[in-house]
Short mmCIF file of C-alpha atoms in Angstrom, two decimals:
data_model
loop_
_atom_site.label_atom_id
_atom_site.label_comp_id
_atom_site.label_asym_id
_atom_site.label_seq_id
_atom_site.Cartn_x
_atom_site.Cartn_y
_atom_site.Cartn_z
CA MET I 235 -17.75 -10.05 22.49
CA ILE I 236 -16.03 -12.46 20.08
CA GLU I 237 -16.61 -9.97 17.26
CA ILE I 238 -14.73 -7.24 19.17
CA TYR I 239 -11.85 -9.66 19.72
CA GLU I 240 -11.79 -10.58 16.02
CA PHE I 241 -11.87 -6.89 15.04
CA ALA I 242 -9.01 -6.03 17.42
CA LEU I 243 -6.98 -9.08 16.42
CA SER I 244 -7.23 -8.34 12.70
CA THR I 245 -6.40 -4.66 13.33
CA ALA I 246 -3.24 -5.63 15.22
CA ILE I 247 -2.20 -8.29 12.71
CA ILE I 248 -2.59 -5.91 9.76
CA ILE I 249 -0.62 -3.17 11.55
CA LEU I 250 2.22 -5.62 12.16
CA ALA I 251 2.05 -7.13 8.67
CA GLU I 252 1.97 -3.74 6.94
CA LEU I 253 4.66 -2.08 9.08
CA ALA I 254 7.39 -1.12 6.57
CA ASP I 255 5.67 -3.24 3.90
CA LYS I 256 5.76 -2.14 0.26
CA THR I 257 2.21 -0.77 0.41
CA MET I 258 3.13 1.37 3.41
CA VAL I 259 6.22 2.56 1.53
CA ALA I 260 4.04 3.48 -1.47
CA THR I 261 1.52 5.33 0.69
CA VAL I 262 3.96 7.24 2.86
CA SER I 263 6.22 8.06 -0.10
CA THR I 264 3.27 9.55 -1.95
CA VAL I 265 2.33 11.55 1.14
CA LEU I 266 5.87 12.89 1.44
CA ALA I 267 5.94 13.76 -2.26
CA SER I 268 2.48 15.36 -2.44
CA GLY I 269 2.02 16.71 1.07
CA ARG I 270 -1.58 15.43 1.05
CA ILE I 271 -1.89 13.10 4.04
CA LEU I 272 -5.61 12.41 4.37
CA LYS I 273 -6.37 12.18 0.65
CA THR I 274 -3.45 9.82 0.01
CA VAL I 275 -4.21 7.56 2.96
CA ILE I 276 -7.92 7.41 2.03
CA VAL I 277 -7.06 6.43 -1.56
CA ALA I 278 -4.57 3.82 -0.33
CA THR I 279 -7.17 2.48 2.13
CA LEU I 280 -9.76 2.24 -0.65
CA ALA I 281 -7.26 0.30 -2.74
CA PHE I 282 -6.49 -1.96 0.23
CA THR I 283 -10.22 -2.49 0.77
CA LEU I 284 -10.86 -3.29 -2.87
CA ALA I 285 -7.91 -5.66 -3.05
CA ASN I 286 -8.97 -7.46 0.13
CA ILE I 287 -12.66 -7.93 -0.66
CA ILE I 288 -11.56 -10.87 -2.80
CA PRO I 289 -10.05 -12.95 0.04
CA VAL I 290 -12.86 -12.22 2.43
CA VAL I 291 -15.67 -12.96 -0.02
CA GLY I 292 -14.22 -15.49 -2.41
CA ALA I 293 -10.50 -15.97 -1.92
CA ILE I 294 -10.33 -19.65 -2.58
CA THR I 295 -11.92 -19.29 -6.01
CA ALA I 296 -9.81 -16.26 -6.91
CA ARG I 297 -6.60 -18.06 -5.93
CA PHE I 298 -7.59 -20.90 -8.29
CA PHE I 299 -7.75 -18.52 -11.26
CA LEU I 300 -4.96 -16.06 -10.39
CA PRO I 301 -1.61 -17.70 -9.66
CA THR I 302 0.30 -16.03 -6.85
CA GLN I 303 3.49 -15.95 -8.91
CA LEU I 304 1.81 -13.91 -11.65
CA LEU I 305 0.53 -11.39 -9.10
CA LEU I 306 4.02 -11.16 -7.63
CA TYR I 307 5.51 -10.37 -11.04
CA VAL I 308 2.90 -7.71 -11.85
CA SER I 309 3.35 -6.06 -8.45
CA SER I 310 7.16 -6.16 -8.77
CA ALA I 311 7.06 -4.70 -12.28
CA LEU I 312 4.82 -1.84 -11.13
CA PHE I 313 7.18 -0.94 -8.30
CA ILE I 314 10.16 -0.97 -10.65
CA PHE I 315 8.26 1.08 -13.26
CA PHE I 316 7.13 3.75 -10.78
CA GLY I 317 10.57 3.73 -9.15
CA LEU I 318 12.26 4.42 -12.48
CA PHE I 319 9.66 7.11 -13.14
CA TYR I 320 10.59 8.84 -9.87
CA ILE I 321 14.32 8.53 -10.62
CA LEU I 322 14.33 9.56 -14.29
CA PHE I 323 11.83 12.40 -14.41
CA GLU I 324 12.19 15.75 -12.72
CA PRO I 325 9.56 16.39 -10.09
CA ARG I 326 6.95 18.93 -11.08
CA GLU I 327 6.78 21.88 -8.75
CA GLU I 328 2.97 21.82 -8.62
CA ARG I 329 3.16 18.39 -7.10
CA TYR I 330 4.96 19.73 -4.09
CA GLU I 331 2.87 22.79 -3.45
CA GLY I 332 0.12 20.81 -1.79
CA LYS I 333 -1.68 19.83 -5.00
CA PHE I 334 -2.67 16.21 -5.33
CA THR I 335 -2.34 15.26 -8.99
CA SER I 336 -4.34 12.54 -10.68
CA LYS I 337 -1.05 10.77 -11.48
CA SER I 338 -0.30 10.50 -7.77
CA LEU I 339 -3.80 9.21 -7.13
CA VAL I 340 -3.57 6.55 -9.84
CA ALA I 341 -0.05 5.55 -8.81
CA VAL I 342 -0.81 5.00 -5.14
CA PHE I 343 -4.11 3.25 -5.88
CA SER I 344 -2.52 0.92 -8.45
CA LEU I 345 0.50 0.13 -6.32
CA VAL I 346 -1.49 -0.63 -3.20
CA ALA I 347 -4.27 -2.60 -4.93
CA LEU I 348 -1.98 -4.75 -7.05
CA SER I 349 0.66 -5.17 -4.35
CA GLU I 350 -1.94 -6.53 -1.95
CA LEU I 351 -3.00 -9.27 -4.37
CA GLY I 352 -1.24 -12.44 -3.22
CA ASP I 353 0.62 -10.56 -0.45
CA LYS I 354 1.23 -11.96 3.03
CA THR I 355 -1.27 -9.45 4.41
CA GLN I 356 -3.98 -10.70 2.08
CA LEU I 357 -3.23 -14.33 2.94
CA SER I 358 -3.29 -13.50 6.66
CA LEU I 359 -6.59 -11.73 6.25
CA MET I 360 -8.01 -14.65 4.29
CA ALA I 361 -6.94 -17.09 7.01
CA LEU I 362 -8.45 -14.90 9.73
CA ALA I 363 -11.70 -14.48 7.81
CA LEU I 364 -12.02 -18.22 7.19
CA GLU I 365 -11.63 -19.00 10.90
CA ALA I 366 -13.65 -16.11 12.34
CA ARG I 367 -17.26 -16.10 13.41
CA SER I 368 -17.65 -12.71 11.77
CA ALA I 369 -15.65 -12.23 8.57
CA VAL I 370 -17.09 -8.71 8.39
CA CYS I 371 -15.50 -7.78 11.74
CA VAL I 372 -12.18 -9.21 10.58
CA PHE I 373 -12.42 -7.25 7.33
CA LEU I 374 -13.35 -3.99 9.09
CA GLY I 375 -10.53 -4.52 11.59
CA ALA I 376 -8.07 -5.01 8.75
CA ILE I 377 -9.19 -1.79 7.08
CA MET I 378 -8.87 0.03 10.41
CA GLY I 379 -5.37 -1.38 10.93
CA PHE I 380 -4.22 -0.33 7.47
CA PHE I 381 -5.68 3.17 7.79
CA THR I 382 -4.34 3.70 11.34
CA LEU I 383 -0.81 2.59 10.52
CA ASN I 384 -0.58 4.70 7.37
CA ILE I 385 -2.13 7.85 8.83
CA VAL I 386 0.12 7.73 11.93
CA ALA I 387 3.26 6.97 9.88
CA SER I 388 2.41 9.73 7.39
CA ILE I 389 1.77 12.35 10.08
CA LEU I 390 4.95 11.47 11.97
CA LEU I 391 7.15 11.38 8.87
CA THR I 392 5.84 14.64 7.41
CA ARG I 393 6.68 16.32 10.72
CA ILE I 394 10.17 14.76 10.89
CA VAL I 395 11.32 14.51 7.29
CA LYS I 396 12.43 17.81 5.78
CA VAL I 397 14.32 17.13 2.57
CA ASP I 398 14.77 18.60 -0.91
CA TYR I 399 11.98 17.30 -3.14
CA ARG I 400 14.28 16.40 -6.03
CA SER I 401 16.38 14.30 -3.67
CA LEU I 402 13.25 12.81 -2.14
CA SER I 403 11.91 11.90 -5.56
CA ARG I 404 15.09 10.03 -6.40
CA ILE I 405 15.22 8.32 -3.01
CA VAL I 406 11.59 7.22 -3.35
CA GLY I 407 12.37 5.95 -6.85
CA LEU I 408 15.35 3.98 -5.61
CA VAL I 409 13.31 2.47 -2.78
CA PHE I 410 10.55 1.51 -5.23
CA VAL I 411 13.04 -0.16 -7.58
CA LEU I 412 14.67 -2.03 -4.66
CA VAL I 413 11.28 -3.15 -3.32
CA GLY I 414 10.26 -4.26 -6.81
CA LEU I 415 13.48 -6.22 -7.33
CA ALA I 416 13.31 -7.75 -3.85
CA SER I 417 9.70 -8.71 -4.41
CA PHE I 418 10.48 -10.13 -7.85
CA LEU I 419 13.31 -12.21 -6.35
CA ASN I 420 10.97 -13.30 -3.55
CA ILE I 421 13.20 -11.74 -0.87
CA ILE I 422 10.30 -9.84 0.72
#
């Protein structure tokens, strides 16, 4: 019974922590740009899972070798880089005809995986896993929370948001640059 509670608690905490977080922005923006909901959310969830194995299995050791500030700078730089990419380059039509390009796949995976390193979500997950009777249940609950939030947000936004793809590309780019700068300045 405690394991169910730990699973549900970590699911809820991750949903709240990730709501409007930079990794959710990266995932949903990629969904809006590519039109591929399930594939994008699965790739983002795999990146989240990979990034969060470290805190569940060996966070304390990893934190000793990887300073949080360095991870913050790398994550911020990636957001700014991909944001400028969205702003400066014209969107390719194939990207918006339902095709999921390898660039989109690499971008969302990189952004989510690196943004999670040293993030408040990762630290919350680490704290939950250290206190829980079943770190596996906490970890699985976190994955479920991340997936659920992103799939629901992606489905709702693709149904609501109808915008010109060139404008969307520039808006996404601007949001990425702002998130990167805010993250770099430790505002978010």
